[in-house]
Amino acid sequence: FWLKASITPSQIMAEPDDTDAKMEGERDKPEGSEDDEDEGGNEEPVGPTHEPFSFAVLKMAQTQQSLNGLRHNDHLRYKQYCTRRLRRLYNVLKFKHGRGRFKNTPIPDNFDDMRFLEVPLVNAERAWSFAVQLKADNATSASLNPRWRHHSIQRFSKAVRWARKLEDMCKVHADQRTQLEAETYLAFMEGCYLLEKEEWADALNKLRLCRRVCERLALASGLQDGALFKNKVQDLQPMLRECKYNLGMVYDEDGSDDGAPPAASKPQKDLSELKYRGQGLVVPSDKIKGKLLKCLGMVSDLKVGIGGESSSGDESDAVIEKYGELSAEFADALKDIHSEMINAGSNEEQAAEWKMLEAFARE
């Protein structure tokens, strides 16, 4: 009671004024003056903390397709497999989507587990297989169902979005070869989507890009992986034939009209003192040029040694040993050429030069 009595009415009226002054002072502060400085000081650089992943996009997709129904054109079975595979991936990666009711959760930007790259791949495969199944059911039905066709186009569009997401993730977390395979996979999905929408010219360009890169990857791969890429090229032929038919173009089985600029359109300069079938070779890398010249020098030395009369057993063993060294040198040069061929990416001019150089090294 005595405390309440000691407070005068003037003090009671002054207290709200001080509070208002404090509030006005806080309003007059420039936005982001102190808080933003604290937040900016605590920010850490965002980026991957791991080595670039080596993720075989096309090999994994084709292997899973052949093992889960597509060998018999059973796209429904493959769609069901993709659904189960996604559920297992979510559980292993602890990538949850709410409890009880589904809640869409974006894929984290930073991760250390390569299996996160499988998530957009399996999503794209599931949407693509469902679209192909709807398209096949609509083609075999008694009458065309426009609703089914619209649904299949939407599934193809969803597959393109997931393939683009995979490409974006590979650009940050994967190596150059994986990025090239993801770009090829995106081109294939975009070609399927544009083909279903009957945009023949754009679909033809995307499918041609996919075929060219698959042919390049087949050259730069081993026997087993090269066979997979060659099978992919064969699978693209019916789609290319359909596009060219609707555009009134002549179809070529060899695929010589791949849309790339002709080799004679730009004169090539003989910068490497090497020729292949009458054409000068352009070698952008001095390291590879030195290796090829060294191999050619070893070949000429072997020809001079063999050109003499019959030699003894020790000399023949030395010649065989030199052949082994020559084979190892050529294998090393081919390995470097394949690496540069992949690093060329979508640059068709550089890819054509590396392709000719690879053929020269093989012969």
mmCIF file of C-alpha atoms in Angstrom:
data_model
loop_
_atom_site.group_PDB
_atom_site.id
_atom_site.type_symbol
_atom_site.label_atom_id
_atom_site.label_comp_id
_atom_site.label_asym_id
_atom_site.label_seq_id
_atom_site.Cartn_x
_atom_site.Cartn_y
_atom_site.Cartn_z
ATOM 1 C CA PHE A 1 0.000 0.000 0.000
ATOM 2 C CA TRP A 2 2.788 2.427 0.911
ATOM 3 C CA LEU A 3 4.642 1.577 -2.353
ATOM 4 C CA LYS A 4 1.593 2.352 -4.416
ATOM 5 C CA ALA A 5 1.071 5.563 -2.536
ATOM 6 C CA SER A 6 4.686 6.691 -3.106
ATOM 7 C CA ILE A 7 4.235 6.700 -6.914
ATOM 8 C CA THR A 8 3.000 10.069 -8.101
ATOM 9 C CA PRO A 9 0.641 10.520 -11.040
ATOM 10 C CA SER A 10 3.385 12.320 -13.028
ATOM 11 C CA GLN A 11 5.639 9.241 -12.805
ATOM 12 C CA ILE A 12 2.810 7.023 -13.949
ATOM 13 C CA MET A 13 2.303 9.237 -17.017
ATOM 14 C CA ALA A 14 6.059 9.364 -17.790
ATOM 15 C CA GLU A 15 6.593 5.626 -17.989
ATOM 16 C CA PRO A 16 4.625 5.069 -21.201
ATOM 17 C CA ASP A 17 6.497 7.980 -22.806
ATOM 18 C CA ASP A 18 9.853 6.245 -22.181
ATOM 19 C CA THR A 19 8.519 3.018 -23.640
ATOM 20 C CA ASP A 20 7.231 4.842 -26.697
ATOM 21 C CA ALA A 21 10.603 6.548 -27.131
ATOM 22 C CA LYS A 22 12.353 3.197 -27.023
ATOM 23 C CA MET A 23 9.955 1.777 -29.608
ATOM 24 C CA GLU A 24 10.443 4.795 -31.865
ATOM 25 C CA GLY A 25 14.207 4.425 -31.544
ATOM 26 C CA GLU A 26 14.013 0.806 -32.603
ATOM 27 C CA ARG A 27 11.869 1.760 -35.578
ATOM 28 C CA ASP A 28 14.387 4.389 -36.659
ATOM 29 C CA LYS A 29 17.214 1.825 -36.724
ATOM 30 C CA PRO A 30 18.274 0.859 -40.235
ATOM 31 C CA GLU A 31 17.131 -2.627 -41.111
ATOM 32 C CA GLY A 32 19.822 -5.268 -40.881
ATOM 33 C CA SER A 33 22.292 -3.028 -39.014
ATOM 34 C CA GLU A 34 23.252 -5.249 -36.062
ATOM 35 C CA ASP A 35 21.329 -8.457 -36.558
ATOM 36 C CA ASP A 36 22.442 -8.821 -40.132
ATOM 37 C CA GLU A 37 26.039 -8.194 -39.163
ATOM 38 C CA ASP A 38 25.848 -10.945 -36.556
ATOM 39 C CA GLU A 39 24.193 -13.287 -38.993
ATOM 40 C CA GLY A 40 26.692 -12.427 -41.723
ATOM 41 C CA GLY A 41 29.591 -13.068 -39.416
ATOM 42 C CA ASN A 42 28.264 -16.506 -38.493
ATOM 43 C CA GLU A 43 27.674 -17.585 -42.112
ATOM 44 C CA GLU A 44 29.914 -20.361 -43.365
ATOM 45 C CA PRO A 45 30.789 -21.053 -46.986
ATOM 46 C CA VAL A 46 28.303 -23.442 -48.541
ATOM 47 C CA GLY A 47 29.659 -26.134 -50.833
ATOM 48 C CA PRO A 48 30.414 -29.851 -51.102
ATOM 49 C CA THR A 49 33.002 -31.133 -48.643
ATOM 50 C CA HIS A 50 33.630 -34.427 -50.456
ATOM 51 C CA GLU A 51 35.453 -35.537 -53.569
ATOM 52 C CA PRO A 52 33.385 -35.473 -56.799
ATOM 53 C CA PHE A 53 31.222 -38.570 -57.041
ATOM 54 C CA SER A 54 31.567 -40.992 -59.950
ATOM 55 C CA PHE A 55 27.950 -42.020 -60.576
ATOM 56 C CA ALA A 56 27.173 -44.143 -63.657
ATOM 57 C CA VAL A 57 23.777 -42.665 -64.550
ATOM 58 C CA LEU A 58 23.054 -44.434 -67.837
ATOM 59 C CA LYS A 59 24.545 -47.759 -66.763
ATOM 60 C CA MET A 60 22.475 -47.866 -63.584
ATOM 61 C CA ALA A 61 19.280 -46.920 -65.421
ATOM 62 C CA GLN A 62 19.716 -49.515 -68.166
ATOM 63 C CA THR A 63 20.761 -52.250 -65.758
ATOM 64 C CA GLN A 64 17.739 -51.740 -63.523
ATOM 65 C CA GLN A 65 15.453 -51.606 -66.548
ATOM 66 C CA SER A 66 16.681 -54.928 -67.917
ATOM 67 C CA LEU A 67 16.421 -56.620 -64.507
ATOM 68 C CA ASN A 68 12.929 -55.395 -63.609
ATOM 69 C CA GLY A 69 10.551 -55.891 -66.494
ATOM 70 C CA LEU A 70 11.681 -53.834 -69.481
ATOM 71 C CA ARG A 71 13.321 -56.845 -71.090
ATOM 72 C CA HIS A 72 9.726 -57.964 -71.708
ATOM 73 C CA ASN A 73 8.326 -54.413 -72.170
ATOM 74 C CA ASP A 74 6.550 -54.615 -68.813
ATOM 75 C CA HIS A 75 6.660 -50.943 -67.812
ATOM 76 C CA LEU A 76 4.109 -51.382 -65.030
ATOM 77 C CA ARG A 77 6.385 -53.843 -63.226
ATOM 78 C CA TYR A 78 9.304 -51.434 -63.608
ATOM 79 C CA LYS A 79 7.220 -48.580 -62.190
ATOM 80 C CA GLN A 80 6.367 -50.700 -59.149
ATOM 81 C CA TYR A 81 10.043 -51.533 -58.687
ATOM 82 C CA CYS A 82 10.947 -47.819 -58.780
ATOM 83 C CA THR A 83 8.350 -47.125 -56.090
ATOM 84 C CA ARG A 84 9.835 -49.792 -53.818
ATOM 85 C CA ARG A 85 13.349 -48.592 -54.547
ATOM 86 C CA LEU A 86 12.411 -45.029 -53.594
ATOM 87 C CA ARG A 87 10.942 -46.204 -50.289
ATOM 88 C CA ARG A 88 14.151 -48.089 -49.470
ATOM 89 C CA LEU A 89 16.278 -45.079 -50.385
ATOM 90 C CA TYR A 90 14.207 -42.788 -48.155
ATOM 91 C CA ASN A 91 14.602 -45.170 -45.221
ATOM 92 C CA VAL A 92 18.336 -45.697 -45.670
ATOM 93 C CA LEU A 93 19.097 -41.996 -46.173
ATOM 94 C CA LYS A 94 16.668 -40.993 -43.370
ATOM 95 C CA PHE A 95 15.028 -38.668 -45.865
ATOM 96 C CA LYS A 96 11.565 -38.456 -44.335
ATOM 97 C CA HIS A 97 8.448 -36.798 -45.721
ATOM 98 C CA GLY A 98 6.350 -36.132 -42.658
ATOM 99 C CA ARG A 99 4.572 -38.531 -40.326
ATOM 100 C CA GLY A 100 1.122 -39.775 -41.188
ATOM 101 C CA ARG A 101 0.386 -37.176 -43.858
ATOM 102 C CA PHE A 102 2.841 -36.697 -46.725
ATOM 103 C CA LYS A 103 4.903 -33.511 -46.543
ATOM 104 C CA ASN A 104 7.075 -32.585 -49.494
ATOM 105 C CA THR A 105 10.697 -32.204 -48.384
ATOM 106 C CA PRO A 106 13.318 -30.810 -50.792
ATOM 107 C CA ILE A 107 16.533 -32.724 -51.357
ATOM 108 C CA PRO A 108 19.330 -31.163 -49.253
ATOM 109 C CA ASP A 109 21.910 -29.086 -51.100
ATOM 110 C CA ASN A 110 24.853 -30.508 -49.156
ATOM 111 C CA PHE A 111 25.271 -34.229 -48.605
ATOM 112 C CA ASP A 112 28.079 -36.769 -48.371
ATOM 113 C CA ASP A 113 26.190 -39.879 -49.495
ATOM 114 C CA MET A 114 26.217 -40.627 -53.216
ATOM 115 C CA ARG A 115 22.852 -42.399 -52.947
ATOM 116 C CA PHE A 116 21.145 -38.999 -52.825
ATOM 117 C CA LEU A 117 21.855 -38.834 -56.575
ATOM 118 C CA GLU A 118 19.723 -41.947 -57.014
ATOM 119 C CA VAL A 119 16.627 -40.174 -55.693
ATOM 120 C CA PRO A 120 16.018 -37.914 -58.731
ATOM 121 C CA LEU A 121 17.110 -40.709 -61.079
ATOM 122 C CA VAL A 122 14.603 -43.231 -59.693
ATOM 123 C CA ASN A 123 11.877 -40.569 -59.625
ATOM 124 C CA ALA A 124 12.525 -39.771 -63.276
ATOM 125 C CA GLU A 125 12.517 -43.456 -64.189
ATOM 126 C CA ARG A 126 9.224 -44.030 -62.354
ATOM 127 C CA ALA A 127 7.517 -41.116 -64.096
ATOM 128 C CA TRP A 128 8.904 -42.157 -67.492
ATOM 129 C CA SER A 129 7.832 -45.801 -67.144
ATOM 130 C CA PHE A 130 4.323 -44.781 -66.080
ATOM 131 C CA ALA A 131 4.083 -42.452 -69.089
ATOM 132 C CA VAL A 132 5.147 -45.195 -71.492
ATOM 133 C CA GLN A 133 2.656 -47.612 -69.908
ATOM 134 C CA LEU A 134 -0.195 -45.103 -70.333
ATOM 135 C CA LYS A 135 0.848 -44.504 -73.929
ATOM 136 C CA ALA A 136 0.872 -48.240 -74.669
ATOM 137 C CA ASP A 137 -2.523 -48.805 -73.016
ATOM 138 C CA ASN A 138 -4.008 -45.935 -75.002
ATOM 139 C CA ALA A 139 -2.602 -47.326 -78.261
ATOM 140 C CA THR A 140 -4.083 -50.809 -77.662
ATOM 141 C CA SER A 141 -7.513 -49.629 -76.493
ATOM 142 C CA ALA A 142 -10.564 -49.721 -78.740
ATOM 143 C CA SER A 143 -10.749 -45.919 -78.906
ATOM 144 C CA LEU A 144 -8.188 -43.304 -78.052
ATOM 145 C CA ASN A 145 -8.676 -41.761 -74.636
ATOM 146 C CA PRO A 146 -7.606 -38.085 -74.574
ATOM 147 C CA ARG A 147 -7.437 -38.144 -70.803
ATOM 148 C CA TRP A 148 -4.848 -40.915 -70.868
ATOM 149 C CA ARG A 149 -2.798 -39.035 -73.446
ATOM 150 C CA HIS A 150 -2.875 -35.872 -71.326
ATOM 151 C CA HIS A 151 -1.839 -37.907 -68.282
ATOM 152 C CA SER A 152 1.079 -39.499 -70.154
ATOM 153 C CA ILE A 153 2.293 -36.055 -71.288
ATOM 154 C CA GLN A 154 2.206 -34.865 -67.683
ATOM 155 C CA ARG A 155 4.235 -37.897 -66.592
ATOM 156 C CA PHE A 156 6.826 -37.206 -69.309
ATOM 157 C CA SER A 157 6.991 -33.605 -68.102
ATOM 158 C CA LYS A 158 7.581 -34.788 -64.544
ATOM 159 C CA ALA A 159 10.352 -37.093 -65.744
ATOM 160 C CA VAL A 160 12.027 -34.111 -67.442
ATOM 161 C CA ARG A 161 11.859 -32.079 -64.227
ATOM 162 C CA TRP A 162 13.504 -34.852 -62.215
ATOM 163 C CA ALA A 163 16.162 -35.367 -64.901
ATOM 164 C CA ARG A 164 16.933 -31.641 -64.801
ATOM 165 C CA LYS A 165 17.191 -31.859 -61.014
ATOM 166 C CA LEU A 166 19.645 -34.739 -61.415
ATOM 167 C CA GLU A 167 21.750 -32.706 -63.839
ATOM 168 C CA ASP A 168 21.861 -29.738 -61.442
ATOM 169 C CA MET A 169 22.946 -31.970 -58.556
ATOM 170 C CA CYS A 170 25.630 -33.649 -60.675
ATOM 171 C CA LYS A 171 27.096 -30.274 -61.633
ATOM 172 C CA VAL A 172 27.793 -29.629 -57.944
ATOM 173 C CA HIS A 173 28.597 -33.076 -56.550
ATOM 174 C CA ALA A 174 29.857 -35.253 -59.443
ATOM 175 C CA ASP A 175 32.803 -35.491 -61.808
ATOM 176 C CA GLN A 176 32.921 -34.536 -65.487
ATOM 177 C CA ARG A 177 31.881 -37.916 -66.870
ATOM 178 C CA THR A 178 28.859 -38.093 -64.569
ATOM 179 C CA GLN A 179 27.839 -34.588 -65.625
ATOM 180 C CA LEU A 180 28.033 -35.619 -69.278
ATOM 181 C CA GLU A 181 25.913 -38.716 -68.632
ATOM 182 C CA ALA A 182 23.338 -36.649 -66.721
ATOM 183 C CA GLU A 183 23.174 -34.191 -69.622
ATOM 184 C CA THR A 184 22.636 -37.104 -72.012
ATOM 185 C CA TYR A 185 19.896 -38.520 -69.793
ATOM 186 C CA LEU A 186 18.157 -35.135 -69.699
ATOM 187 C CA ALA A 187 18.350 -34.874 -73.503
ATOM 188 C CA PHE A 188 16.705 -38.306 -73.821
ATOM 189 C CA MET A 189 13.872 -37.396 -71.445
ATOM 190 C CA GLU A 190 13.299 -34.071 -73.210
ATOM 191 C CA GLY A 191 13.260 -35.903 -76.553
ATOM 192 C CA CYS A 192 10.585 -38.325 -75.294
ATOM 193 C CA TYR A 193 8.507 -35.439 -73.925
ATOM 194 C CA LEU A 194 8.723 -33.376 -77.121
ATOM 195 C CA LEU A 195 8.018 -36.453 -79.238
ATOM 196 C CA GLU A 196 4.805 -37.091 -77.313
ATOM 197 C CA LYS A 197 3.798 -33.450 -77.808
ATOM 198 C CA GLU A 198 4.505 -33.881 -81.548
ATOM 199 C CA GLU A 199 7.140 -31.151 -81.612
ATOM 200 C CA TRP A 200 9.186 -33.088 -84.134
ATOM 201 C CA ALA A 201 12.022 -30.647 -84.861
ATOM 202 C CA ASP A 202 12.922 -29.992 -81.225
ATOM 203 C CA ALA A 203 12.583 -33.684 -80.384
ATOM 204 C CA LEU A 204 14.923 -34.590 -83.249
ATOM 205 C CA ASN A 205 17.577 -32.162 -82.003
ATOM 206 C CA LYS A 206 17.441 -33.569 -78.471
ATOM 207 C CA LEU A 207 17.589 -37.184 -79.649
ATOM 208 C CA ARG A 208 20.494 -36.397 -81.973
ATOM 209 C CA LEU A 209 22.379 -34.846 -79.077
ATOM 210 C CA CYS A 210 21.722 -37.934 -76.968
ATOM 211 C CA ARG A 211 22.943 -40.230 -79.755
ATOM 212 C CA ARG A 212 26.133 -38.257 -80.392
ATOM 213 C CA VAL A 213 27.131 -38.227 -76.726
ATOM 214 C CA CYS A 214 26.316 -41.934 -76.339
ATOM 215 C CA GLU A 215 28.553 -42.741 -79.315
ATOM 216 C CA ARG A 216 31.331 -40.675 -77.756
ATOM 217 C CA LEU A 217 30.921 -42.387 -74.379
ATOM 218 C CA ALA A 218 30.984 -45.779 -76.093
ATOM 219 C CA LEU A 219 34.405 -44.949 -77.541
ATOM 220 C CA ALA A 220 35.705 -43.717 -74.179
ATOM 221 C CA SER A 221 34.480 -46.772 -72.227
ATOM 222 C CA GLY A 222 35.473 -50.374 -71.847
ATOM 223 C CA LEU A 223 33.908 -53.316 -73.645
ATOM 224 C CA GLN A 224 31.061 -53.883 -71.185
ATOM 225 C CA ASP A 225 30.095 -50.231 -70.729
ATOM 226 C CA GLY A 226 30.624 -49.550 -74.427
ATOM 227 C CA ALA A 227 28.076 -52.249 -75.282
ATOM 228 C CA LEU A 228 25.512 -50.523 -73.041
ATOM 229 C CA PHE A 229 25.980 -47.205 -74.816
ATOM 230 C CA LYS A 230 25.767 -48.872 -78.232
ATOM 231 C CA ASN A 231 22.493 -50.523 -77.206
ATOM 232 C CA LYS A 232 21.212 -47.109 -76.144
ATOM 233 C CA VAL A 233 22.040 -45.766 -79.598
ATOM 234 C CA GLN A 234 20.097 -48.626 -81.172
ATOM 235 C CA ASP A 235 17.106 -47.902 -78.938
ATOM 236 C CA LEU A 236 17.022 -44.323 -80.231
ATOM 237 C CA GLN A 237 16.686 -45.345 -83.885
ATOM 238 C CA PRO A 238 12.853 -45.838 -83.940
ATOM 239 C CA MET A 239 12.308 -42.445 -82.305
ATOM 240 C CA LEU A 240 14.635 -40.750 -84.774
ATOM 241 C CA ARG A 241 12.873 -42.506 -87.642
ATOM 242 C CA GLU A 242 9.477 -41.251 -86.436
ATOM 243 C CA CYS A 243 10.708 -37.663 -86.150
ATOM 244 C CA LYS A 244 12.249 -37.686 -89.620
ATOM 245 C CA TYR A 245 9.153 -39.254 -91.144
ATOM 246 C CA ASN A 246 6.901 -36.535 -89.738
ATOM 247 C CA LEU A 247 9.346 -33.845 -90.882
ATOM 248 C CA GLY A 248 9.511 -35.286 -94.406
ATOM 249 C CA MET A 249 13.210 -36.148 -94.099
ATOM 250 C CA VAL A 250 15.031 -39.186 -95.442
ATOM 251 C CA TYR A 251 16.065 -41.614 -92.741
ATOM 252 C CA ASP A 252 19.628 -42.921 -92.753
ATOM 253 C CA GLU A 253 20.423 -46.072 -90.782
ATOM 254 C CA ASP A 254 24.066 -45.123 -90.371
ATOM 255 C CA GLY A 255 23.102 -41.801 -88.816
ATOM 256 C CA SER A 256 25.507 -39.775 -90.947
ATOM 257 C CA ASP A 257 23.135 -36.778 -90.949
ATOM 258 C CA ASP A 258 23.376 -36.189 -87.213
ATOM 259 C CA GLY A 259 22.971 -32.436 -87.479
ATOM 260 C CA ALA A 260 26.627 -31.712 -86.792
ATOM 261 C CA PRO A 261 28.461 -29.302 -89.093
ATOM 262 C CA PRO A 262 30.314 -31.083 -91.901
ATOM 263 C CA ALA A 263 34.011 -31.586 -91.484
ATOM 264 C CA ALA A 264 34.841 -29.712 -94.697
ATOM 265 C CA SER A 265 33.002 -26.559 -93.624
ATOM 266 C CA LYS A 266 36.045 -25.324 -91.675
ATOM 267 C CA PRO A 267 39.557 -26.029 -92.924
ATOM 268 C CA GLN A 268 41.629 -27.737 -90.278
ATOM 269 C CA LYS A 269 45.224 -26.689 -89.738
ATOM 270 C CA ASP A 270 47.903 -29.327 -89.401
ATOM 271 C CA LEU A 271 49.214 -28.244 -86.003
ATOM 272 C CA SER A 272 50.545 -31.598 -84.852
ATOM 273 C CA GLU A 273 52.550 -32.880 -87.860
ATOM 274 C CA LEU A 274 50.228 -35.915 -87.783
ATOM 275 C CA LYS A 275 47.890 -37.040 -90.546
ATOM 276 C CA TYR A 276 45.044 -39.532 -90.548
ATOM 277 C CA ARG A 277 43.643 -40.702 -93.900
ATOM 278 C CA GLY A 278 44.966 -37.646 -95.672
ATOM 279 C CA GLN A 279 43.697 -35.090 -93.127
ATOM 280 C CA GLY A 280 45.805 -33.148 -90.683
ATOM 281 C CA LEU A 281 45.111 -33.831 -87.037
ATOM 282 C CA VAL A 282 44.589 -31.034 -84.520
ATOM 283 C CA VAL A 283 45.931 -31.993 -81.088
ATOM 284 C CA PRO A 284 44.964 -29.335 -78.505
ATOM 285 C CA SER A 285 47.078 -30.958 -75.784
ATOM 286 C CA ASP A 286 50.874 -30.814 -76.011
ATOM 287 C CA LYS A 287 51.115 -33.709 -73.567
ATOM 288 C CA ILE A 288 49.112 -36.051 -75.796
ATOM 289 C CA LYS A 289 50.957 -34.817 -78.884
ATOM 290 C CA GLY A 290 54.266 -35.722 -77.239
ATOM 291 C CA LYS A 291 53.000 -39.188 -76.329
ATOM 292 C CA LEU A 292 51.768 -39.881 -79.861
ATOM 293 C CA LEU A 293 55.028 -38.724 -81.416
ATOM 294 C CA LYS A 294 56.927 -40.931 -78.982
ATOM 295 C CA CYS A 295 54.759 -43.923 -79.970
ATOM 296 C CA LEU A 296 55.353 -43.258 -83.669
ATOM 297 C CA GLY A 297 59.089 -43.057 -83.024
ATOM 298 C CA MET A 298 58.999 -46.417 -81.264
ATOM 299 C CA VAL A 299 57.057 -47.903 -84.191
ATOM 300 C CA SER A 300 59.653 -46.687 -86.689
ATOM 301 C CA ASP A 301 62.472 -48.104 -84.546
ATOM 302 C CA LEU A 302 60.738 -51.468 -84.412
ATOM 303 C CA LYS A 303 60.277 -51.512 -88.184
ATOM 304 C CA VAL A 304 63.982 -50.816 -88.672
ATOM 305 C CA GLY A 305 64.913 -53.588 -86.234
ATOM 306 C CA ILE A 306 62.572 -56.118 -87.814
ATOM 307 C CA GLY A 307 63.568 -55.199 -91.359
ATOM 308 C CA GLY A 308 66.997 -56.849 -90.967
ATOM 309 C CA GLU A 309 67.876 -60.468 -91.365
ATOM 310 C CA SER A 310 66.774 -63.269 -89.066
ATOM 311 C CA SER A 311 67.838 -62.570 -85.524
ATOM 312 C CA SER A 312 68.760 -64.780 -82.609
ATOM 313 C CA GLY A 313 66.495 -65.731 -79.734
ATOM 314 C CA ASP A 314 67.721 -62.964 -77.437
ATOM 315 C CA GLU A 315 67.056 -60.309 -80.072
ATOM 316 C CA SER A 316 63.560 -61.656 -80.728
ATOM 317 C CA ASP A 317 62.814 -61.483 -77.003
ATOM 318 C CA ALA A 318 63.982 -57.865 -77.012
ATOM 319 C CA VAL A 319 61.646 -57.095 -79.920
ATOM 320 C CA ILE A 320 58.733 -58.688 -78.072
ATOM 321 C CA GLU A 321 59.560 -56.623 -75.017
ATOM 322 C CA LYS A 322 59.603 -53.474 -77.135
ATOM 323 C CA TYR A 323 56.166 -54.377 -78.510
ATOM 324 C CA GLY A 324 54.911 -54.616 -74.933
ATOM 325 C CA GLU A 325 56.310 -51.188 -74.126
ATOM 326 C CA LEU A 326 54.743 -49.777 -77.293
ATOM 327 C CA SER A 327 51.348 -51.259 -76.395
ATOM 328 C CA ALA A 328 51.552 -49.729 -72.918
ATOM 329 C CA GLU A 329 52.434 -46.311 -74.361
ATOM 330 C CA PHE A 330 49.506 -46.417 -76.788
ATOM 331 C CA ALA A 331 47.141 -47.501 -73.980
ATOM 332 C CA ASP A 332 48.291 -44.557 -71.863
ATOM 333 C CA ALA A 333 47.777 -42.145 -74.768
ATOM 334 C CA LEU A 334 44.295 -43.560 -75.443
ATOM 335 C CA LYS A 335 43.379 -43.139 -71.787
ATOM 336 C CA ASP A 336 44.322 -39.453 -71.906
ATOM 337 C CA ILE A 337 42.430 -38.975 -75.178
ATOM 338 C CA HIS A 338 39.292 -40.538 -73.683
ATOM 339 C CA SER A 339 39.547 -38.262 -70.653
ATOM 340 C CA GLU A 340 39.841 -35.164 -72.863
ATOM 341 C CA MET A 341 36.986 -36.409 -75.035
ATOM 342 C CA ILE A 342 34.711 -36.542 -71.998
ATOM 343 C CA ASN A 343 35.909 -33.145 -70.754
ATOM 344 C CA ALA A 344 34.906 -31.637 -74.105
ATOM 345 C CA GLY A 345 31.268 -31.960 -72.968
ATOM 346 C CA SER A 346 28.733 -30.784 -75.540
ATOM 347 C CA ASN A 347 31.286 -28.934 -77.676
ATOM 348 C CA GLU A 348 30.782 -30.767 -80.969
ATOM 349 C CA GLU A 349 33.773 -29.238 -82.738
ATOM 350 C CA GLN A 350 36.243 -30.349 -80.065
ATOM 351 C CA ALA A 351 34.502 -33.722 -79.757
ATOM 352 C CA ALA A 352 34.941 -34.348 -83.508
ATOM 353 C CA GLU A 353 38.656 -33.551 -83.270
ATOM 354 C CA TRP A 354 39.150 -35.892 -80.301
ATOM 355 C CA LYS A 355 37.131 -38.611 -82.040
ATOM 356 C CA MET A 356 39.383 -38.485 -85.107
ATOM 357 C CA LEU A 357 42.472 -38.478 -82.890
ATOM 358 C CA GLU A 358 41.149 -41.501 -80.997
ATOM 359 C CA ALA A 359 40.640 -43.392 -84.270
ATOM 360 C CA PHE A 360 44.216 -42.493 -85.296
ATOM 361 C CA ALA A 361 45.597 -43.794 -82.000
ATOM 362 C CA ARG A 362 43.641 -47.058 -82.277
ATOM 363 C CA GLU A 363 44.908 -47.784 -85.782
#
